Every structure is written in structure tokens, then in C-alpha cells.
Short mmCIF file of C-alpha atoms and ligand atoms in Angstrom, two decimals:
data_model
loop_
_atom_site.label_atom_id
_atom_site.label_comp_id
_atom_site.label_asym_id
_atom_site.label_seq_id
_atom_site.Cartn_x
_atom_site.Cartn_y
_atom_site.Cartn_z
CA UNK A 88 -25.92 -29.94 2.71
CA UNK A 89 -25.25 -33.46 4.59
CA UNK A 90 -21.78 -33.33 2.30
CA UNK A 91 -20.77 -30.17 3.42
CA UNK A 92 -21.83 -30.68 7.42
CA UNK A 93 -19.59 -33.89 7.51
CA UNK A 94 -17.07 -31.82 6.02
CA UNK A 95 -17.42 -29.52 8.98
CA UNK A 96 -17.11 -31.97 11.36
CA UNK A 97 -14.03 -34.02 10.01
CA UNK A 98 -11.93 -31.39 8.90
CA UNK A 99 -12.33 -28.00 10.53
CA UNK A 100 -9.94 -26.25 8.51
CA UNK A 101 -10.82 -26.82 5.05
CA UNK A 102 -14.36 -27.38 5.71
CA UNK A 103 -14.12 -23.66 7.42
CA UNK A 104 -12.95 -22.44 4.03
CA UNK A 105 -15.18 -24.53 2.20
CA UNK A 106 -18.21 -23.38 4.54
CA UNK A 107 -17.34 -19.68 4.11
CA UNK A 108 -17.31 -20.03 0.13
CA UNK A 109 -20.96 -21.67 0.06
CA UNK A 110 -22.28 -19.85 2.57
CA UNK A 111 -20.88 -16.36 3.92
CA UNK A 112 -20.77 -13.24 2.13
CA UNK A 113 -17.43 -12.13 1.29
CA UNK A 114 -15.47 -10.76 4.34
CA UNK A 115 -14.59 -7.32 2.92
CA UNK A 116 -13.01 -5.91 6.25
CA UNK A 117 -9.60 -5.28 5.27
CA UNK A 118 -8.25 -6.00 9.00
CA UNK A 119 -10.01 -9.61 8.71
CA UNK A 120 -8.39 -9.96 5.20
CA UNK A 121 -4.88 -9.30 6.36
CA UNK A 122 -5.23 -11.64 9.21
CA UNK A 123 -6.47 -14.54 7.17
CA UNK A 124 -3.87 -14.27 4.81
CA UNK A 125 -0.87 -13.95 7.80
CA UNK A 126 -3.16 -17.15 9.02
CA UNK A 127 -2.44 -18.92 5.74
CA UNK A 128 0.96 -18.02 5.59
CA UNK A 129 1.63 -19.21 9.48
CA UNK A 130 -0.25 -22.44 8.51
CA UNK A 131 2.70 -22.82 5.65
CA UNK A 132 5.53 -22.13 7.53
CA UNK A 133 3.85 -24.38 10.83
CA UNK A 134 4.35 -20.55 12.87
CA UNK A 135 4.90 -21.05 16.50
CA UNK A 136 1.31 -20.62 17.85
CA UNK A 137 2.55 -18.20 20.37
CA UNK A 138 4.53 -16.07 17.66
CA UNK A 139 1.15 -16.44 15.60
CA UNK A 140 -0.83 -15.26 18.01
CA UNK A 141 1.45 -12.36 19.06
CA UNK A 142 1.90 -11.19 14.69
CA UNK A 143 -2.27 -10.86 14.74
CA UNK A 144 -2.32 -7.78 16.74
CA UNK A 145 -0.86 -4.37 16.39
CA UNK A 146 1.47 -3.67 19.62
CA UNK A 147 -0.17 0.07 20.19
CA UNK A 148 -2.84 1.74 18.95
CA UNK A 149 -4.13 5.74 19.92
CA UNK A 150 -7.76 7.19 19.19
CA UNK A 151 -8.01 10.71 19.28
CA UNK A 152 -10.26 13.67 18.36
CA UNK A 153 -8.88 16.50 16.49
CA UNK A 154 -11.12 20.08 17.32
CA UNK A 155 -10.60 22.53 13.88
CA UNK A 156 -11.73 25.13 13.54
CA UNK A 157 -13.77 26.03 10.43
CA UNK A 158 -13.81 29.03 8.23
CA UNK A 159 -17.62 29.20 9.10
CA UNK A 160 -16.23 30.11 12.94
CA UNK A 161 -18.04 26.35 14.14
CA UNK A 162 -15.52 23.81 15.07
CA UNK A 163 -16.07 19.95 14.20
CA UNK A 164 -14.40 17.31 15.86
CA UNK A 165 -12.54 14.95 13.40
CA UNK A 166 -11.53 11.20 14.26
CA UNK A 167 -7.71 10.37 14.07
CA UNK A 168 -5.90 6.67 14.49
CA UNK A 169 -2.25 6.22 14.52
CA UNK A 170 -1.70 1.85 14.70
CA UNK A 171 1.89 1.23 14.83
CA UNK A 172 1.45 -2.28 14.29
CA UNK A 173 5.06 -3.59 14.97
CA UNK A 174 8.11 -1.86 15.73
CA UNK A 175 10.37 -5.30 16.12
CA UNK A 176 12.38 -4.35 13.30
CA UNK A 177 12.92 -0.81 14.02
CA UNK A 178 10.86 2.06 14.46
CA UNK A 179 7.08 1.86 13.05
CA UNK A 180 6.72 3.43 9.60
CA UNK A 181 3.82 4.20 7.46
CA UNK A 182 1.46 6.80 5.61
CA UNK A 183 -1.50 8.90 6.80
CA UNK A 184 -4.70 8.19 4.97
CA UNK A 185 -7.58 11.31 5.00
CA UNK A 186 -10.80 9.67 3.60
CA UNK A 187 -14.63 9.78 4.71
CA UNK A 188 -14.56 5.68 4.43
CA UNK A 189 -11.39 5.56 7.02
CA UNK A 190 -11.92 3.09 10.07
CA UNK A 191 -9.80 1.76 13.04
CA UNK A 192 -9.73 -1.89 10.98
CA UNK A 193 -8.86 -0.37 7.88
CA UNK A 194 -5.83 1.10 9.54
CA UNK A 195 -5.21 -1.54 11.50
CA UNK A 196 -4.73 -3.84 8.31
CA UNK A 197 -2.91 -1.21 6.53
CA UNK A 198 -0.42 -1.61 9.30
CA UNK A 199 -0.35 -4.86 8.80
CA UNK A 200 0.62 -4.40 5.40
CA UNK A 201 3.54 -2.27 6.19
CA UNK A 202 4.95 -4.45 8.67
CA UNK A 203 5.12 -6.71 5.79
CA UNK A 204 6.23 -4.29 3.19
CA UNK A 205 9.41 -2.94 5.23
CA UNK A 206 10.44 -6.55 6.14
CA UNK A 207 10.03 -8.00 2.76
CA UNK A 208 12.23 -4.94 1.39
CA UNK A 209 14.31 -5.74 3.72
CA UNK A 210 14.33 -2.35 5.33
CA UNK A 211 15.53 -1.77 9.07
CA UNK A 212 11.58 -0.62 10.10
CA UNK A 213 9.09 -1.23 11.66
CA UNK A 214 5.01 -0.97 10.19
CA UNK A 215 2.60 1.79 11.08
CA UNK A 216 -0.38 3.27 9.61
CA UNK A 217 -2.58 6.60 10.80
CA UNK A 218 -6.58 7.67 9.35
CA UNK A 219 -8.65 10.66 9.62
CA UNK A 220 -12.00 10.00 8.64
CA UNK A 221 -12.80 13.28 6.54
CA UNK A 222 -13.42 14.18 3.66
CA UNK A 223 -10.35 16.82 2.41
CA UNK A 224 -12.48 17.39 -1.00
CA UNK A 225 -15.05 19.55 1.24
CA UNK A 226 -12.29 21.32 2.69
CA UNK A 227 -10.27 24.47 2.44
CA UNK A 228 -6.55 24.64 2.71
CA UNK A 229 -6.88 26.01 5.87
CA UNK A 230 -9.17 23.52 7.42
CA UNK A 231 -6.87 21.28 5.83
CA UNK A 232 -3.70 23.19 7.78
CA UNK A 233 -5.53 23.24 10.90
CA UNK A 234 -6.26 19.81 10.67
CA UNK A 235 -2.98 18.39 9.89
CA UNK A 236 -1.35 20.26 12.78
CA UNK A 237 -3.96 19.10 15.22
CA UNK A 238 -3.39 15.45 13.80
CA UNK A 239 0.69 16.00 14.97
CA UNK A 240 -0.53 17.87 17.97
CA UNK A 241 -2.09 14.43 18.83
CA UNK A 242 0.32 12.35 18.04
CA UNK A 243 4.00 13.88 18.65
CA UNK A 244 4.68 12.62 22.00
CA UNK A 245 4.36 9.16 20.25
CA UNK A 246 6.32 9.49 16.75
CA UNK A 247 9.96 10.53 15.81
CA UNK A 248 12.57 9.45 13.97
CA UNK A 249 13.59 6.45 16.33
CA UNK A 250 10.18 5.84 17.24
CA UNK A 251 7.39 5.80 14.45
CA UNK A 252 8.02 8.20 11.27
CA UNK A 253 4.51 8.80 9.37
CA UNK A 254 4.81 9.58 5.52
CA UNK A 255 1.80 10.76 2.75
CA UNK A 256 -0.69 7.89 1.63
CA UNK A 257 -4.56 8.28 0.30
CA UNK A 258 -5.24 12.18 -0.25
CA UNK A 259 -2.07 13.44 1.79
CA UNK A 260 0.91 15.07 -0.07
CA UNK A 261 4.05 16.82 0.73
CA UNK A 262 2.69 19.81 1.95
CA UNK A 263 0.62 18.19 4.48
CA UNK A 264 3.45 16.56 5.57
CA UNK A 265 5.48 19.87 5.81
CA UNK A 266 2.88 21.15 8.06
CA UNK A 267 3.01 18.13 10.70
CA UNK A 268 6.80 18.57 10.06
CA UNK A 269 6.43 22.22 11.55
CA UNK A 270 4.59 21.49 13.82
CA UNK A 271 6.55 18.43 15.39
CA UNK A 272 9.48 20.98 15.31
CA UNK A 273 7.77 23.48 17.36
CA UNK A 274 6.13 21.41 19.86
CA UNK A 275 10.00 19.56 20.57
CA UNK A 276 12.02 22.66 20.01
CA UNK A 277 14.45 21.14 17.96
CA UNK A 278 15.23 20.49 14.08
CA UNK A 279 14.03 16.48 13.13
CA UNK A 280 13.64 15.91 9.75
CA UNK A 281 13.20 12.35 9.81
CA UNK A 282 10.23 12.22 11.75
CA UNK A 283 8.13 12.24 8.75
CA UNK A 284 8.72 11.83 5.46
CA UNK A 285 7.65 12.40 1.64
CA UNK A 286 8.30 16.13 2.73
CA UNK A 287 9.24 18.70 0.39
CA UNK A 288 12.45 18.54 -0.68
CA UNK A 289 13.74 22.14 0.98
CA UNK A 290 12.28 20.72 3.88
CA UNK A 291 14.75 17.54 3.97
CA UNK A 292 12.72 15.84 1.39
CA UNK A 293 14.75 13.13 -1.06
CA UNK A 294 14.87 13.24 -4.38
CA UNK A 295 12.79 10.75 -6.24
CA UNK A 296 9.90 10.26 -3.50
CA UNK A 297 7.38 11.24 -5.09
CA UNK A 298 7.64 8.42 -8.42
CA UNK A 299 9.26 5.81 -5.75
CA UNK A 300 6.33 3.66 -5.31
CA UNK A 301 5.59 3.34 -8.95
CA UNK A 302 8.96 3.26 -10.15
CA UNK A 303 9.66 0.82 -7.78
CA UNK A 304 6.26 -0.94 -8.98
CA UNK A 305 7.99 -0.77 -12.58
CA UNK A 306 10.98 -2.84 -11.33
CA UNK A 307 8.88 -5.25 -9.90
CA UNK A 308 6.51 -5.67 -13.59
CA UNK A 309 10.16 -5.70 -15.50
CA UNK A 310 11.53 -8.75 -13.56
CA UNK A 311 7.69 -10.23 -14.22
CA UNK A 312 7.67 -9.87 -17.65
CA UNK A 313 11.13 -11.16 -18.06
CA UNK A 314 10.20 -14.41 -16.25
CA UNK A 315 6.84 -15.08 -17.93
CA UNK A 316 8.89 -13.91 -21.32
CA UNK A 317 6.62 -10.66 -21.79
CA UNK A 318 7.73 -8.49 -24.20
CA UNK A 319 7.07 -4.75 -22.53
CA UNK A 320 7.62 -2.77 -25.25
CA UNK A 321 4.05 -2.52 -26.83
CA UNK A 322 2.58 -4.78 -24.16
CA UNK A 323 -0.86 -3.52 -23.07
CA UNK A 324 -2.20 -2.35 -19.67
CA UNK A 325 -4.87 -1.11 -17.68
CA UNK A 326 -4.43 1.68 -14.44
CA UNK A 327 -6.87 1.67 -12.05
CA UNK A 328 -6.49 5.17 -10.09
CA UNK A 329 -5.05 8.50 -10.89
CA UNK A 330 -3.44 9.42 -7.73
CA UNK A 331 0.32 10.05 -7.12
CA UNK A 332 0.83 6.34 -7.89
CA UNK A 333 -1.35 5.71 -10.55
CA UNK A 334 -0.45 8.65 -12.72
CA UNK A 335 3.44 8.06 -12.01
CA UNK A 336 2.64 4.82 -13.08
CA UNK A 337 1.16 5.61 -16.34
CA UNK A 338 4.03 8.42 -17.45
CA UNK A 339 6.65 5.47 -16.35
CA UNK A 340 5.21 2.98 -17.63
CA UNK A 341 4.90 4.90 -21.26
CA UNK A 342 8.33 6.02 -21.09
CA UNK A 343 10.81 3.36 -19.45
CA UNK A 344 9.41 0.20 -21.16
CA UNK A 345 7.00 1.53 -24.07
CA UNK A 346 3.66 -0.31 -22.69
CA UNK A 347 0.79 0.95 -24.39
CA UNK A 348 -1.12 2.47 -21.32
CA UNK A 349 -5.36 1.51 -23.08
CA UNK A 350 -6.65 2.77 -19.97
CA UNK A 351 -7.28 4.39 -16.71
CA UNK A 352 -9.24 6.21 -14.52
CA UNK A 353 -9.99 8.25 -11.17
CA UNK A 354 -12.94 8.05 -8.89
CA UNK A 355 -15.11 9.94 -11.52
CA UNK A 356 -14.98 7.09 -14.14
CA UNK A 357 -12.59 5.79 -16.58
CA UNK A 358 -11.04 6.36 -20.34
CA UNK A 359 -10.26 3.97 -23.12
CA UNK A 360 -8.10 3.90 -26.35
CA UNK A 361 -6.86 0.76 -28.30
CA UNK A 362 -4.09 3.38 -29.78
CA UNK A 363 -2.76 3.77 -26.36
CA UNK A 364 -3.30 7.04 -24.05
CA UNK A 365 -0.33 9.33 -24.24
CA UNK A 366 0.48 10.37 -20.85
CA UNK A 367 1.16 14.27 -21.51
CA UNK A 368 -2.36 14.14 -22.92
CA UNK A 369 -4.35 12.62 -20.15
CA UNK A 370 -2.37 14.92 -17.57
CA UNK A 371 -2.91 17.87 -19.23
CA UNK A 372 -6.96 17.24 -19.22
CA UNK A 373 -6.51 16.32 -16.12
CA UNK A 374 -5.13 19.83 -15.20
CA UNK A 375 -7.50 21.75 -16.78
CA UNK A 376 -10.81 19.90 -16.02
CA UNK A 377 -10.26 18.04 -12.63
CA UNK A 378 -11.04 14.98 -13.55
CA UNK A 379 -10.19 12.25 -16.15
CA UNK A 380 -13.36 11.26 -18.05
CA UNK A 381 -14.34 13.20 -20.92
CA UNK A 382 -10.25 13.45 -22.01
CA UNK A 383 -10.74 13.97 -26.12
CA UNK A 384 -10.47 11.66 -29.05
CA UNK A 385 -11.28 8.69 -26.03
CA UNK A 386 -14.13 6.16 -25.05
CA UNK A 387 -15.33 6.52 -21.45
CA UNK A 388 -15.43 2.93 -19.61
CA UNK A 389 -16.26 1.89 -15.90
CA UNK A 390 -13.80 1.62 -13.35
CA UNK A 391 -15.50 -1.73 -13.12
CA UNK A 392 -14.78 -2.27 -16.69
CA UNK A 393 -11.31 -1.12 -16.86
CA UNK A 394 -10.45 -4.10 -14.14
CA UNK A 395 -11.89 -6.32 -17.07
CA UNK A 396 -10.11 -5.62 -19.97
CA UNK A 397 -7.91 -8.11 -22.13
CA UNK A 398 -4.69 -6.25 -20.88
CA UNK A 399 -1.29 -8.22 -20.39
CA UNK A 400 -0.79 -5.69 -17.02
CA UNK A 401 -3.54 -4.76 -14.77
CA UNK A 402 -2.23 -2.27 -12.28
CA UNK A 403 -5.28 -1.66 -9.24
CA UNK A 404 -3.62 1.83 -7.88
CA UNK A 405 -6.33 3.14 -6.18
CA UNK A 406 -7.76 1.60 -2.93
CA UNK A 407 -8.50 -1.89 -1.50
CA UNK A 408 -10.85 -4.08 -2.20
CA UNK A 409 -11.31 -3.70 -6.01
CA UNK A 410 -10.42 -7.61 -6.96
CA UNK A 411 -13.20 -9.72 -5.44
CA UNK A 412 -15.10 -12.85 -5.51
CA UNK A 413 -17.70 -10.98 -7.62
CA UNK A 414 -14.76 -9.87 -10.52
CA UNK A 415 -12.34 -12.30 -10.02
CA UNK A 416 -12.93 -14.72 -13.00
CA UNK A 417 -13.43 -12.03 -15.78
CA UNK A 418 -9.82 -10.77 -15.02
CA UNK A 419 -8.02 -11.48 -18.14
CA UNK A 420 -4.59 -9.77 -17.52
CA UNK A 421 -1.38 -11.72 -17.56
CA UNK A 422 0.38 -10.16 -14.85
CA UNK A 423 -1.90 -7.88 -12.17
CA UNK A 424 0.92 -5.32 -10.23
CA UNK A 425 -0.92 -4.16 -7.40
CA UNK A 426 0.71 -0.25 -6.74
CA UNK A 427 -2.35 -0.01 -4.64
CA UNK A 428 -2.83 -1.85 -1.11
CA UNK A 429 -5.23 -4.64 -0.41
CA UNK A 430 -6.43 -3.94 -3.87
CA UNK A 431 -7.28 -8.37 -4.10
CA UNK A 432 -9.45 -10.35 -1.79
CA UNK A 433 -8.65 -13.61 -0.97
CA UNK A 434 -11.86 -15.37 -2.60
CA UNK A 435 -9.90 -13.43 -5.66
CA UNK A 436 -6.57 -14.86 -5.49
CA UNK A 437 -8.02 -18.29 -5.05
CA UNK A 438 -9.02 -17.12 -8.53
CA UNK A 439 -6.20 -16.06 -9.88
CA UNK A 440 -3.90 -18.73 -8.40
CA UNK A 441 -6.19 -20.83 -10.58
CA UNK A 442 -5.83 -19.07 -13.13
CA UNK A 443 -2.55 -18.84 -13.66
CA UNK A 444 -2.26 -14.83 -13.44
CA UNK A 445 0.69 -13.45 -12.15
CA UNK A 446 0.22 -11.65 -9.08
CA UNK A 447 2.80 -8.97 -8.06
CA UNK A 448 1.53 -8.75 -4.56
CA UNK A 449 0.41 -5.21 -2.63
CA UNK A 450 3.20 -4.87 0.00
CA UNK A 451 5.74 -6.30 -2.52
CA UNK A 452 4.34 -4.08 -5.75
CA UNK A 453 4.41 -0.90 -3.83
CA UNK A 454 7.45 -0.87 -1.85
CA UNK A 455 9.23 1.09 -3.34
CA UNK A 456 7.55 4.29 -1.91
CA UNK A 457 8.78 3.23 1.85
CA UNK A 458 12.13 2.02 0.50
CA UNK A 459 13.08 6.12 -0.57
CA UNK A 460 10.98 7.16 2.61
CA UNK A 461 14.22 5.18 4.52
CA UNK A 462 16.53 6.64 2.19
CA UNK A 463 14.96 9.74 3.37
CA UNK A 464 15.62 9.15 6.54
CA UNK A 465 19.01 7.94 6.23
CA UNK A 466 19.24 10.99 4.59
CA UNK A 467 17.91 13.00 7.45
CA UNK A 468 19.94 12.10 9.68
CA UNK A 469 23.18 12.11 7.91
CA UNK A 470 22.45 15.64 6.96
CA UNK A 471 23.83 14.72 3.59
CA UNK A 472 21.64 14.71 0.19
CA UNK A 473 21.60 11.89 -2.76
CA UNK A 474 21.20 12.59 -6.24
CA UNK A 475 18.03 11.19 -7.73
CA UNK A 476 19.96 9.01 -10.09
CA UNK A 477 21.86 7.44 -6.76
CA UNK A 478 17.83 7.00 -4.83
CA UNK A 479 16.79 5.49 -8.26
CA UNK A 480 19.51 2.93 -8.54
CA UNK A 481 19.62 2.17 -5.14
CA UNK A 482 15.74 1.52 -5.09
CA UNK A 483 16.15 -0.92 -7.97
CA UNK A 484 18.77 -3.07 -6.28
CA UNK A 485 16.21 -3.25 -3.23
CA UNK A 486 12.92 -3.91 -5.37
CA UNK A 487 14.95 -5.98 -8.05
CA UNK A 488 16.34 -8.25 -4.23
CA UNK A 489 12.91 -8.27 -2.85
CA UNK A 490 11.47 -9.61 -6.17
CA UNK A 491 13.78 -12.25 -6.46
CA UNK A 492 13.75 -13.48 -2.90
CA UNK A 493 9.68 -14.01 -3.33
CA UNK A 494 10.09 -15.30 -6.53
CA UNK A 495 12.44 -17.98 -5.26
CA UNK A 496 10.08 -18.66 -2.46
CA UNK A 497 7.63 -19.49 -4.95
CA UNK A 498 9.71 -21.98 -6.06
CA UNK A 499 11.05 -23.47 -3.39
CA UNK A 500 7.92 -23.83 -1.23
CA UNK A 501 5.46 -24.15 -4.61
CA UNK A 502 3.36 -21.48 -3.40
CA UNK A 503 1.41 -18.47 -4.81
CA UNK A 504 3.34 -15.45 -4.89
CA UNK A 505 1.00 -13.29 -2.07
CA UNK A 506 1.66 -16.54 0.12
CA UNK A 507 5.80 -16.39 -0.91
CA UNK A 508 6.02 -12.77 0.09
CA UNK A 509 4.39 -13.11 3.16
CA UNK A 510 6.79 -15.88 3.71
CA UNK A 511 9.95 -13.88 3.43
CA UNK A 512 8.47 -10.90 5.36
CA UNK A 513 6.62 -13.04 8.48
CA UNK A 514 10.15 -15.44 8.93
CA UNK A 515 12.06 -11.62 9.03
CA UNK A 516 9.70 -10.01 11.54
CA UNK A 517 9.10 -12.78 13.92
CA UNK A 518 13.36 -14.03 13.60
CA UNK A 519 13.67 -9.84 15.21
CA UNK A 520 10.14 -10.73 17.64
CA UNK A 521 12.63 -13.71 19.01
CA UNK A 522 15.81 -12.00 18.79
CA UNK A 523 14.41 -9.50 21.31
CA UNK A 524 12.97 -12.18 23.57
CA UNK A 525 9.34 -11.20 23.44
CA UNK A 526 7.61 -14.79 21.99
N1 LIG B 1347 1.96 5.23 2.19
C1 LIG B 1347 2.98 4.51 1.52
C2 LIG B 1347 2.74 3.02 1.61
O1 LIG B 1347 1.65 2.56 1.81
C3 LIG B 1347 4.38 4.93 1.98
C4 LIG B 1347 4.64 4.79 3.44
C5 LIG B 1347 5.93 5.43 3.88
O2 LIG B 1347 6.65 5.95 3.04
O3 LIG B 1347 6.20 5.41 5.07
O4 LIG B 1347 3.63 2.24 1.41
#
């Protein structure tokens, strides 16, 4: 105890990290996670305080209550957030999260996140994130309709193409999306596409949206594997989340490279097979029963489990929060590609920096679904449609770029990769934050 006081009283900064490892509970707010690792990263790069300072906060945030009405004839009053956290290096851009755990600090951080994400992809936008806290599983399409609309209702004098552009994240989807889309349209009396995006493609959708953030994920574990001299074909791995990401993940995965997907899950539990789980398979069960436990001729196993398994890839594609201080050291994966964001605290990459795992980091991993959401846009606003083939290849050069440029940062600053991307992505933002004269 006397050890650890003088530490305290010499050395603030280490002895405040020290202090919160012996003593605090794990922070698990995701806002206070993704300002303690932009702290870590400003500490590297010796940030101008006043630039620091300025990076911690989102610019603008709205509250609002959305009134629906409900098939019973009551009507409940929903709670909606729309951060855009920094519009320095264009207009904000991010998803829409519906979920019964959403707060204002988990939307803060996920805005965070994206500010990163579009500046280390190197992407002319900005970052933005929106929540309703509800729970669309208890819901009927049209409660669902009515509730999207009165989200845009809320929120249209605020977002456009030039301005903030909000795309599908956790339990949104193209339709809902083509819904806010209409209703944009009709409150501004005019045609604008690129005010959201991850539409449906007769809507002004792009081609190759939906797989972008795992293919672009796949990019990211093929450059991996090729530095750490992983053979993919018949490597192992282990998907955490059965979502648009996490099931893209596991068909890619299976089909561009040959790893042996052993096994994933969805909030209901998990599956196992040392044979590999065919992808058709799993989707088909999935189809007809709802959920992915109980798929035939597998063993069930715990999502907790799953995280554990001697896997060369662990890919967290579900929510944040999954790595911690409590899991950290019975990770045995080689390379962990996190398609999912905030998926790691960081009590668990002081783990796995240890460790030696390979960590393709969140806002790195999954850009590649806000890389083809730009396309879109450029898209949009061109009036003039790619092929899938041309969004695929293009979204490779950008992942295969943004890779590279954290891997070198890696190298030249000997830092852990989280610290490298955040690197590349806070020297981008705040170079446009001084550029325009605000810090
Ligand atoms: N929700 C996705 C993400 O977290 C995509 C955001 C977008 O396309 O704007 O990256």
C-alpha cells in the first residue's frame, strides 16, 4: 500500500494507471474508453494540449423524443441521439444504432470511433453516430416505420449530404434507411440520395454495401496473415456475432481464403465444429429457426467460450465490450480482427500487447463499411452507378493503404497497433482542426 501511495505521489501518470489496475473496477463506459485511448495516443504524439482538449468532445450533440404511435392505439415516447462528433474533415458520417442498452456515452464514443475510422481510411468525412434506445425485437414493422420516420423527422434540419449523412449500424438495415430516405425527401421537397446511406440499391444504394465492412475486414486479416506468415487457407477462426457483419464475415471468410470458420454465434448462444461450419449450412438454420444454436451435426458453446478458443483468427463482430480485463489472458488467437466496434478494453490490450496477439484494431478492421458508404455518396451525387467489381477493388486499395500506413506506424514509432492507428487518424483530423483555424 505505502509502495503504491509513493507511486501516486511521484509519478501521477503511471501511478494513475497503476492505481486504477489495483484498485478500480474496470471502466466499461465506452465514451471513457475512447477518451483514454485518444489520451494515450495524444501522450505519444506530445498533442498540443489545446488540440487535445478540443479532440475529447463531440462539436454538437441533439436529444430528442420520438412520439409513435403503437398498433395498441397508446403512443410511447422513444429516446433518440444524433452526436456528430467532428465534421473537420468533411461532413459527419456514421450509423444509427436501435438497441434497449443505447446511451448518450455509448454514442458519443461510437462517434468517436468514426471520426477515427473515416480519417484513418483516409476518407474526405467527418464522424457521427445516432441511438434509439428500443428494443426493435418487440416491435412491428410498423412501429418500426413510424419510428424511423419520426427519428428523420427529428433530425433533418441537421443532416444532408454536405452536412452529416447517417448509414445502418446495430439492428438497422436498408429498409430502415429507405424510410428516413423518404422521409428526408418529403420534408425538403427535393431528390437527395446521399443523405443517408446503405439504402437499397433502387433507391441510390451501391453495389457491394452490404459485405463492405467484412470484406473490407478480410483485406485487413489478408495483409495480417501475410506479415505474421499465416497461412489462410485452412487457418482456423472464431466469429463472435451473426449480424450483417458477422455472417458476411463467415461466408467470406470460407470462400475468399479457405479459413475453416470452428465457430460462431448470435445473442442466443454459440456453435462449434473442429470440421469447420459450412456457411450455406449455418445460414440456412438460421433461416428457418431464427437463431443459431441448435444448427445439426454441431456442439453448442458460450459466446464466452467461443472468445476462448485456440483459433489463429478471433473476429468479435457483435458489440463492444466483449475483450476485457476479466477474458483477456485466456485469448489464445493469433491475430483478433475486430469487425465489431469497441469490441477490446484497454485493461485487454495491455494484455494482448503482452502477449504478442495481433490486433487489427475496431475503426481500422471495420472500415470498410464507411469506405463504400462514401463511394455511395460519390455515387449519389454523380448520378452515375459502379459495378460491384469496381466498389470491391476500389475498397481494397483503400483498406489494403490504411493497413499499411498503421502497420508502418507500428514500426516507426514501436507502438501497438490500436495506438498506430490512432496515430495516423488523430495527426489527419487535428492537421484539418488547424487548417481551418479553430485550435
Ligand atoms: N455503422 C457502420 C460503422 O460503424 C457504417 C457507418 C457508415 O457507413 O456511415 O462503421
Amino acid at each position: 500500500m505505502h509502495n503504491v501511495y509513493a507511486l501516486f505521489c511521484f509519478c501521477p501518470n503511471i501511478s494513475y494507471r497503476i492505481g486504477v489496475k489495483l484498485f478500480m473496477k474496470e471502466n466499461l463506459n465506452p465514451f471513457a474508453i475512447a477518451q483514454a485511448q485518444l489520451d494515450e495516443a495524444a501522450e505519444v504524439l506530445g498533442l498540443d494540449p489545446d488540440m487535445h482538449a478540443f479532440l475529447r468532445q463531440p462539436q454538437r450533440e441533439f436529444h430528442f423524443t420520438i412520439p409513435v404511435k403503437m398498433d395498441d392505439g397508446t403512443t410511447k415516447t422513444f429516446q433518440g441521439f444524433r452526436v456528430q462528433y467532428s465534421d473537420a474533415r468533411g461532413p459527419a458520417k456514421g450509423g444509427i444504432r436501435f438497441h434497449p442498452d443505447e446511451t448518450i456515452d455509448t454514442v458519443r464514443a461510437l462517434s468517436a470511433w468514426m471520426t477515427w475510422k473515416t480519417a484513418v481510411a483516409d476518407i474526405p468525412l467527418g464522424g457521427g453516430k445516432g441511438g434509439v434506445i428500443c428494443n426493435p425485437r418487440e416491435m412491428s414493422v410498423g412501429e418500426l416505420e413510424r419510428l424511423s420516420r419520426g427519428y428523420m423527422r427529428c433530425i433533418a434540419r441537421y443532416v444532408g449530404l454536405f452536412q452529416d449523412s447517417p448509414a445502418p449500424d446495430v439492428n438497422t438495415n436498408p429498409q430502415i434507411m429507405a424510410w428516413m430516405l423518404d422521409e428526408y425527401e418529403t420534408i425538403m421537397g427535393h431528390r437527395e440520395p446521399g443523405v443517408i446511406t446503405g439504402k437499397p440499391q433502387p433507391l441510390g444504394g451501391s453495389a457491394g454495401r452490404g459485405p463492405a465492412t467484412a470484406l473490407g475486414g478480410m483485406f485487413t486479416i489478408r495483409e495480417a496473415a501475410k506479415l505474421l506468415n499465416i497461412n489462410l487457407n485452412g487457418a482456423t477462426a472464431a466469429i463472435q456475432g451473426f449480424g450483417n457483419v458477422g455472417s458476411f464475415a463467415h461466408k467470406l471468410a470460407q470462400e475468399m481464403f479457405g479459413i475453416k470458420v470452428v465457430a460462431v454465434s448470435d445473442e442466443f448462444g454459440g456453435i462449434y465444429s473442429a470440421d469447420g461450419l459450412d456457411y450455406n449450412f449455418v445460414s440456412n438454420h438460421l433461416a428457418q429457426t431464427g437463431k443459431i444454436p441448435n444448427c445439426p451435426g454441431t456442439e453448442p458453446i458460450s459466446n464466452q467460450d467461443l472468445l476462448e478458443l485456440n483459433v489463429d483468427i478471433l473476429i468479435p463482430a457483435a458489440i463492444e465490450n466483449q475483450l476485457t480485463s476479466v477474458n483477456a489472458d485466456n485469448i489464445k488467437a493469433r491475430i483478433i480482427a475486430e469487425l465489431a466496434n469497441g469490441p477490446t478494453t484497454p485493461e485487454a490490450d495491455d494484455v494482448f500487447e503482452r502477449k504478442g496477439i495481433y490486433v487489427i484494431p475496431d475503426f481500422l478492421c471495420n472500415a470498410g463499411g464507411v469506405t463504400v458508404s462514401y463511394f455511395e455518396m460519390v455515387q449519389n451525387a454523380y448520378q452515375f452507378y459502379w459495378t460491384e467489381e469496381m466498389v470491391n477493388q476500389r475498397l481494397d486499395e483503400k483498406m489494403t493503404n490504411a493497413f499499411h500506413a498503421v502497420h508502418k506506424m507500428t514500426q516507426d514509432k514501436n507502438v501497438y497497433t490500436r495506438v498506430a492507428a490512432y496515430l495516423v487518424a488523430v495527426n489527419r483530423v487535428a492537421e484539418a482542426v488547424r487548417l481551418r483555424g479553430w485550435v
